[in-house]
Coordinates of N, CA and C and ligand atoms in Angstrom, one line a residue:
M1 N -7.4 6.9 45.4 CA -6.3 6.1 44.7 C -6.9 5.1 43.8
T2 N -8.0 4.3 44.5 CA -8.9 3.4 43.6 C -9.4 4.3 42.4
R3 N -9.9 5.5 42.6 CA -10.5 6.2 41.7 C -9.6 6.6 40.5
V4 N -8.3 6.8 40.9 CA -7.5 7.1 39.8 C -7.1 5.9 39.1
R5 N -7.0 4.7 39.7 CA -6.8 3.5 39.1 C -7.8 3.2 38.1
N6 N -9.2 3.3 38.6 CA -10.4 2.8 37.8 C -10.2 3.9 36.5
A7 N -9.9 5.2 36.6 CA -10.0 6.2 35.7 C -8.9 5.6 34.5
A8 N -7.7 5.2 35.0 CA -6.7 4.9 34.1 C -7.0 3.6 33.3
A9 N -7.8 2.7 34.0 CA -8.3 1.5 33.5 C -9.2 1.6 32.3
V10 N -10.2 2.8 32.7 CA -11.2 3.2 31.7 C -10.6 3.8 30.5
L11 N -9.5 4.6 30.9 CA -8.9 5.2 29.6 C -7.9 4.3 28.8
L12 N -7.5 3.2 29.5 CA -6.8 2.1 28.7 C -7.6 1.3 27.7
L13 N -8.8 1.1 28.2 CA -9.7 0.1 27.4 C -10.2 1.3 26.4
G14 N -10.4 2.4 26.5 CA -10.8 3.5 25.4 C -9.9 3.3 24.4
V15 N -8.5 3.5 24.7 CA -7.3 3.5 23.8 C -7.4 2.1 22.9
L16 N -7.6 1.0 23.7 CA -7.4 -0.2 23.1 C -8.7 -0.3 22.1
G17 N -9.8 0.1 22.5 CA -10.9 0.0 21.5 C -10.8 0.9 20.4
L18 N -10.2 2.1 20.4 CA -10.1 3.1 19.4 C -8.8 2.3 18.4
A19 N -7.9 1.7 19.0 CA -6.8 0.9 18.1 C -7.5 -0.1 17.4
R20 N -8.5 -0.8 18.0 CA -9.0 -1.8 17.2 C -9.9 -1.2 16.2
L21 N -10.7 -0.3 16.4 CA -11.6 0.4 15.5 C -10.6 0.8 14.2
A22 N -9.6 1.5 14.5 CA -8.7 1.9 13.4 C -8.1 0.9 12.6
H23 N -7.9 -0.3 13.2 CA -7.6 -1.5 12.5 C -8.5 -1.9 11.5
A24 N -9.7 -2.0 12.0 CA -10.8 -2.6 10.9 C -11.2 -1.6 9.8
D25 N -10.8 -0.4 10.0 CA -11.2 0.6 8.9 C -10.3 0.3 7.7
P26 N -11.1 -0.1 6.5 CA -10.4 -0.5 5.4 C -9.7 0.8 4.4
C27 N -10.1 2.1 5.0 CA -9.2 3.0 4.5 C -8.3 3.4 5.3
Q28 N -7.7 2.6 6.2 CA -6.5 2.6 7.0 C -5.6 1.7 6.5
L29 N -4.5 1.8 5.9 CA -3.7 0.9 5.2 C -2.3 0.9 6.1
E30 N -1.7 -0.3 6.1 CA -0.5 -0.2 7.1 C 0.3 -1.1 6.3
I31 N 1.8 -0.8 6.4 CA 2.6 -1.6 5.7 C 4.1 -1.5 6.6
S32 N 5.0 -2.6 6.4 CA 6.1 -2.4 7.2 C 7.5 -2.7 6.2
G33 N 8.4 -2.0 6.6 CA 9.6 -2.2 5.9 C 10.6 -2.8 6.9
N34 N 11.7 -3.4 6.4 CA 12.6 -4.0 7.5 C 14.1 -3.9 6.9
D35 N 14.9 -4.3 7.6 CA 16.5 -4.1 7.4 C 17.0 -5.0 6.4
Q36 N 16.1 -6.0 5.8 CA 16.5 -6.8 4.7 C 15.9 -6.1 3.3
M37 N 15.6 -4.7 3.5 CA 15.2 -4.1 2.3 C 13.9 -4.6 1.7
Q38 N 12.9 -5.0 2.5 CA 11.6 -5.6 2.1 C 10.4 -4.9 2.8
Y39 N 9.6 -4.9 1.9 CA 8.3 -4.3 2.5 C 7.5 -5.8 2.9
D40 N 6.4 -5.7 3.7 CA 5.8 -7.0 4.1 C 4.5 -7.0 3.2
K41 N 4.2 -6.4 2.4 CA 3.0 -6.6 1.7 C 3.4 -6.1 0.2
Q42 N 3.0 -6.9 -0.7 CA 3.2 -6.7 -2.3 C 1.9 -6.1 -2.8
T43 N 0.9 -6.1 -2.1 CA -0.3 -5.6 -2.6 C -1.2 -5.0 -1.6
L44 N -1.6 -3.8 -1.9 CA -2.7 -3.1 -1.0 C -3.9 -2.8 -2.0
T45 N -5.0 -2.7 -1.2 CA -6.3 -2.7 -1.8 C -7.0 -1.5 -1.2
V46 N -7.5 -0.4 -1.7 CA -8.5 0.6 -1.3 C -9.7 0.4 -1.8
P47 N -10.7 0.0 -1.1 CA -12.1 0.1 -1.3 C -12.6 1.5 -1.9
S48 N -13.7 1.5 -3.1 CA -14.0 2.7 -3.7 C -14.8 3.4 -2.6
S49 N -15.2 2.8 -1.6 CA -16.2 3.6 -0.5 C -15.2 4.7 0.2
C50 N -13.9 4.6 0.1 CA -13.1 5.4 0.9 C -13.1 6.8 0.3
K51 N -13.1 7.7 1.1 CA -13.0 9.1 0.4 C -11.8 9.7 0.5
E52 N -10.8 9.0 1.7 CA -9.5 9.4 2.0 C -8.9 8.2 2.5
V53 N -7.5 8.1 2.2 CA -6.8 6.9 2.9 C -5.5 7.4 3.5
T54 N -5.3 6.7 4.6 CA -4.3 7.0 5.4 C -3.4 5.6 5.2
L55 N -2.2 6.0 4.8 CA -1.1 4.8 4.8 C -0.2 5.1 5.9
T56 N 0.1 4.0 6.6 CA 1.0 4.1 7.8 C 2.1 3.2 7.6
L57 N 3.3 3.8 7.6 CA 4.7 2.8 7.2 C 5.5 2.8 8.5
H58 N 5.7 1.5 8.9 CA 6.4 1.3 10.1 C 7.6 0.5 9.8
H59 N 8.9 1.1 10.1 CA 10.1 0.5 9.9 C 10.5 -0.4 11.0
A60 N 10.3 -1.7 10.7 CA 10.4 -2.7 11.8 C 11.9 -3.1 12.2
G61 N 12.9 -2.5 11.3 CA 14.3 -2.7 11.6 C 15.2 -2.0 12.5
K62 N 16.2 -1.9 12.6 CA 17.1 -1.3 13.7 C 18.1 -0.3 13.1
L63 N 18.3 -0.5 11.7 CA 19.4 0.4 11.1 C 18.8 1.8 11.0
P64 N 19.6 2.9 11.0 CA 19.1 4.4 10.9 C 18.8 4.7 9.5
R65 N 18.1 5.9 9.3 CA 17.4 6.3 8.0 C 18.6 6.5 7.1
E66 N 20.1 6.8 7.4 CA 20.9 7.1 6.5 C 21.4 5.8 5.9
A67 N 21.2 4.8 6.6 CA 21.8 3.6 6.0 C 20.7 2.8 5.3
M68 N 19.5 2.7 6.0 CA 18.3 1.7 5.6 C 17.0 2.4 5.7
G69 N 17.0 3.9 5.1 CA 15.7 4.5 5.3 C 14.9 4.1 4.3
H70 N 13.4 4.0 4.7 CA 12.4 3.6 3.8 C 11.2 4.7 3.9
N71 N 10.9 4.7 2.7 CA 9.6 5.6 2.6 C 8.6 4.7 1.7
W72 N 7.7 5.4 1.5 CA 6.4 4.8 0.7 C 5.8 5.8 -0.3
V73 N 5.9 5.6 -1.7 CA 5.7 6.5 -2.6 C 4.8 5.8 -3.7
L74 N 3.6 6.7 -3.9 CA 2.6 6.1 -4.9 C 2.6 6.7 -6.2
V75 N 2.7 5.9 -7.2 CA 2.9 6.5 -8.6 C 2.1 5.8 -9.7
N76 N 1.9 6.3 -10.6 CA 1.2 5.6 -11.8 C 2.5 4.5 -12.3
A77 N 2.0 3.3 -12.8 CA 3.0 2.3 -13.1 C 4.0 2.7 -14.2
A78 N 3.6 3.5 -14.9 CA 4.6 4.0 -16.0 C 5.6 4.9 -15.6
D79 N 5.3 5.6 -14.3 CA 6.4 6.5 -13.8 C 7.2 6.1 -12.7
L80 N 7.2 4.6 -12.5 CA 8.1 4.1 -11.6 C 9.6 4.7 -11.7
N81 N 10.1 4.2 -12.7 CA 11.5 4.5 -12.8 C 11.7 6.0 -12.8
T82 N 11.0 6.6 -13.5 CA 11.1 8.2 -13.5 C 11.2 8.9 -12.0
V83 N 10.3 8.5 -11.2 CA 10.1 8.9 -9.7 C 11.5 8.3 -9.0
A84 N 11.9 7.2 -9.3 CA 12.8 6.6 -8.4 C 14.2 7.3 -8.8
N85 N 14.4 7.6 -10.2 CA 15.8 8.3 -10.4 C 15.8 9.7 -10.0
A86 N 14.5 10.5 -10.0 CA 14.5 11.6 -9.5 C 14.7 11.8 -8.0
G87 N 14.0 10.9 -7.6 CA 14.2 10.7 -5.9 C 15.6 10.8 -5.4
M88 N 16.3 9.6 -6.2 CA 17.8 9.5 -5.9 C 18.5 10.9 -6.0
G89 N 18.3 11.6 -6.8 CA 19.1 13.1 -7.0 C 18.6 14.0 -5.9
A90 N 17.5 13.8 -5.5 CA 17.0 14.8 -4.3 C 17.5 14.6 -3.1
G91 N 17.9 13.4 -2.7 CA 18.5 13.1 -1.5 C 17.7 13.1 -0.2
L92 N 18.5 12.6 0.7 CA 18.0 12.2 2.1 C 17.1 13.6 2.5
A93 N 17.6 14.7 2.5 CA 17.0 15.9 3.0 C 15.6 16.2 2.3
N94 N 15.4 15.6 1.3 CA 14.3 15.8 0.6 C 13.2 14.5 0.7
D95 N 13.9 13.6 1.5 CA 13.2 12.2 1.7 C 13.3 11.4 0.5
Y96 N 14.2 11.8 -0.6 CA 14.4 11.0 -1.7 C 13.2 11.2 -2.5
V97 N 12.6 12.4 -2.5 CA 11.4 12.6 -3.3 C 11.8 14.1 -4.0
A98 N 11.8 14.1 -5.3 CA 12.1 15.3 -5.9 C 11.1 16.3 -5.7
P99 N 11.4 17.6 -5.2 CA 10.4 18.7 -4.6 C 9.6 18.8 -6.0
G100 N 8.2 18.8 -5.6 CA 7.3 19.3 -6.9 C 7.2 18.3 -7.9
D101 N 7.6 17.0 -7.7 CA 7.6 16.0 -8.7 C 6.1 15.7 -9.0
K102 N 5.5 16.0 -10.3 CA 4.1 15.6 -10.5 C 3.8 14.2 -10.7
H103 N 4.9 13.5 -10.7 CA 4.7 12.1 -10.9 C 4.5 11.4 -9.6
V104 N 4.8 12.0 -8.6 CA 4.2 11.5 -7.3 C 2.9 11.8 -7.0
L105 N 2.3 10.6 -6.7 CA 0.8 10.9 -6.3 C 0.6 11.1 -4.8
A106 N 1.5 10.4 -4.0 CA 1.4 10.6 -2.5 C 2.7 10.0 -2.0
H107 N 3.2 10.4 -1.0 CA 4.4 10.0 -0.4 C 4.5 10.1 1.1
T108 N 5.3 9.3 1.6 CA 5.6 9.6 3.2 C 6.9 10.0 3.4
K109 N 7.3 10.5 4.6 CA 8.8 10.8 4.8 C 9.6 9.5 4.7
T110 N 10.8 9.7 4.7 CA 11.8 8.3 4.9 C 12.2 8.3 6.2
I111 N 12.0 7.4 6.8 CA 12.1 6.9 8.4 C 13.3 5.8 8.4
G112 N 13.8 5.8 9.7 CA 14.7 4.7 10.2 C 14.1 3.8 10.8
G113 N 14.9 2.8 11.3 CA 14.6 1.6 12.1 C 13.8 2.1 13.4
G114 N 12.7 1.5 13.8 CA 11.7 1.8 14.9 C 10.9 2.9 14.8
Q115 N 10.9 3.7 13.5 CA 10.2 4.7 13.4 C 8.9 4.4 12.7
T116 N 7.9 5.3 12.6 CA 6.4 5.1 12.0 C 6.3 6.4 11.3
T117 N 5.6 6.6 10.4 CA 5.1 7.6 9.7 C 3.9 7.2 8.9
S118 N 3.0 8.3 8.5 CA 1.9 8.1 7.8 C 1.7 9.2 6.8
V119 N 0.7 9.0 5.8 CA 0.3 10.1 4.9 C -1.2 9.8 4.5
T120 N -1.7 11.0 4.3 CA -3.3 10.9 4.1 C -3.4 11.5 2.7
F121 N -4.3 10.9 1.8 CA -4.6 11.4 0.6 C -5.9 11.0 0.2
P122 N -6.5 12.0 -0.8 CA -8.1 11.8 -1.1 C -7.9 10.7 -2.1
T123 N -9.0 9.9 -2.3 CA -9.0 8.7 -3.5 C -9.5 9.6 -4.7
S124 N -9.8 10.9 -4.5 CA -10.2 11.4 -6.1 C -9.0 11.6 -6.8
I125 N -7.8 11.3 -6.5 CA -6.7 11.3 -7.2 C -6.5 9.9 -8.0
L126 N -7.4 9.0 -7.6 CA -7.2 7.7 -8.1 C -8.4 7.4 -9.0
K127 N -8.0 6.6 -10.1 CA -9.3 6.1 -11.1 C -10.0 5.0 -10.5
P128 N -11.3 4.8 -10.5 CA -11.9 3.5 -10.1 C -11.4 2.2 -11.1
G129 N -10.9 1.2 -10.3 CA -10.5 0.1 -11.1 C -9.2 0.2 -11.3
G130 N -8.6 1.4 -10.9 CA -7.1 1.6 -11.3 C -6.1 0.8 -10.6
E131 N -4.9 0.5 -11.2 CA -3.9 -0.1 -10.3 C -2.8 0.7 -10.4
Y132 N -2.0 1.0 -9.3 CA -1.0 2.0 -9.2 C 0.3 1.1 -8.6
R133 N 1.3 1.8 -8.5 CA 2.7 1.1 -7.9 C 3.0 1.8 -6.7
Y134 N 3.5 1.3 -5.8 CA 4.3 2.0 -4.7 C 5.6 1.5 -4.7
L135 N 6.6 2.4 -4.2 CA 7.8 2.0 -4.2 C 8.7 2.7 -2.9
C136 N 9.6 2.4 -2.7 CA 10.9 3.1 -1.6 C 11.6 3.6 -2.8
T137 N 11.8 5.0 -2.5 CA 12.9 5.6 -3.3 C 14.2 5.8 -2.8
F138 N 14.3 5.1 -1.6 CA 15.8 5.3 -1.0 C 16.7 4.4 -2.2
P139 N 18.0 5.2 -2.5 CA 18.8 4.7 -3.6 C 18.8 3.1 -3.4
G140 N 18.5 2.5 -4.6 CA 18.8 1.0 -4.7 C 17.6 0.3 -4.3
H141 N 16.5 0.8 -3.5 CA 15.7 0.0 -2.6 C 14.6 -0.4 -3.6
N142 N 14.2 0.2 -4.8 CA 12.8 -0.1 -5.3 C 13.1 -1.3 -6.2
A143 N 14.2 -2.0 -6.3 CA 14.4 -3.1 -7.0 C 13.5 -4.2 -6.3
L144 N 13.6 -4.2 -5.0 CA 12.9 -5.1 -4.0 C 11.7 -4.5 -3.4
M145 N 11.8 -3.2 -3.0 CA 10.7 -2.6 -2.4 C 9.7 -1.7 -3.5
R146 N 8.8 -2.8 -3.7 CA 7.7 -2.0 -4.7 C 6.5 -3.1 -4.6
G147 N 5.4 -2.4 -4.9 CA 4.2 -3.2 -4.8 C 3.1 -2.7 -5.7
T148 N 1.8 -3.3 -5.6 CA 0.7 -2.6 -6.6 C -0.4 -2.3 -5.4
L149 N -0.9 -1.1 -5.6 CA -2.0 -0.6 -5.2 C -3.2 -0.5 -6.1
K150 N -4.3 -1.3 -5.4 CA -5.5 -1.5 -6.3 C -6.7 -0.5 -5.6
F151 N -7.2 0.1 -6.3 CA -8.5 0.9 -6.0 C -9.6 0.4 -6.7
G152 N -10.8 0.2 -5.8 CA -12.0 -0.1 -6.1 C -12.3 -1.7 -6.2
Ligands
CU201 CU1 13.8 1.6 1.6

């Protein structure tokens, strides 16, 4: 019994250690959305040393995705409105992202309150020193839910 408990304690410490490591990794980005239609960050920065980026989106609210769904969509600044409009037409079944939209650089699924999702993409799609925009393409949300991602 003691041995089992010790094993559980070691496992727990291991998990906590991994979580701390993941948090310290600058190539792992995190952002939250809430029921007030807001992201918790207006700027994200990716160091040029990252070969790959993983963006984790957490919905800190309680409302379902049909009412207050959030996603995270990365675009060139000039394409923000085009992508938002195309996404609206694509509907929730497509996560409000038009299938095959070449203006979309990377995107997560659309999630509801309490859910978490992530997307991993190579930094080879970004230009060093470049500034990009991210937005939520749920209809009407991008007016408030948008920010800047800097690379390098
Ligand atoms: Cu949203």
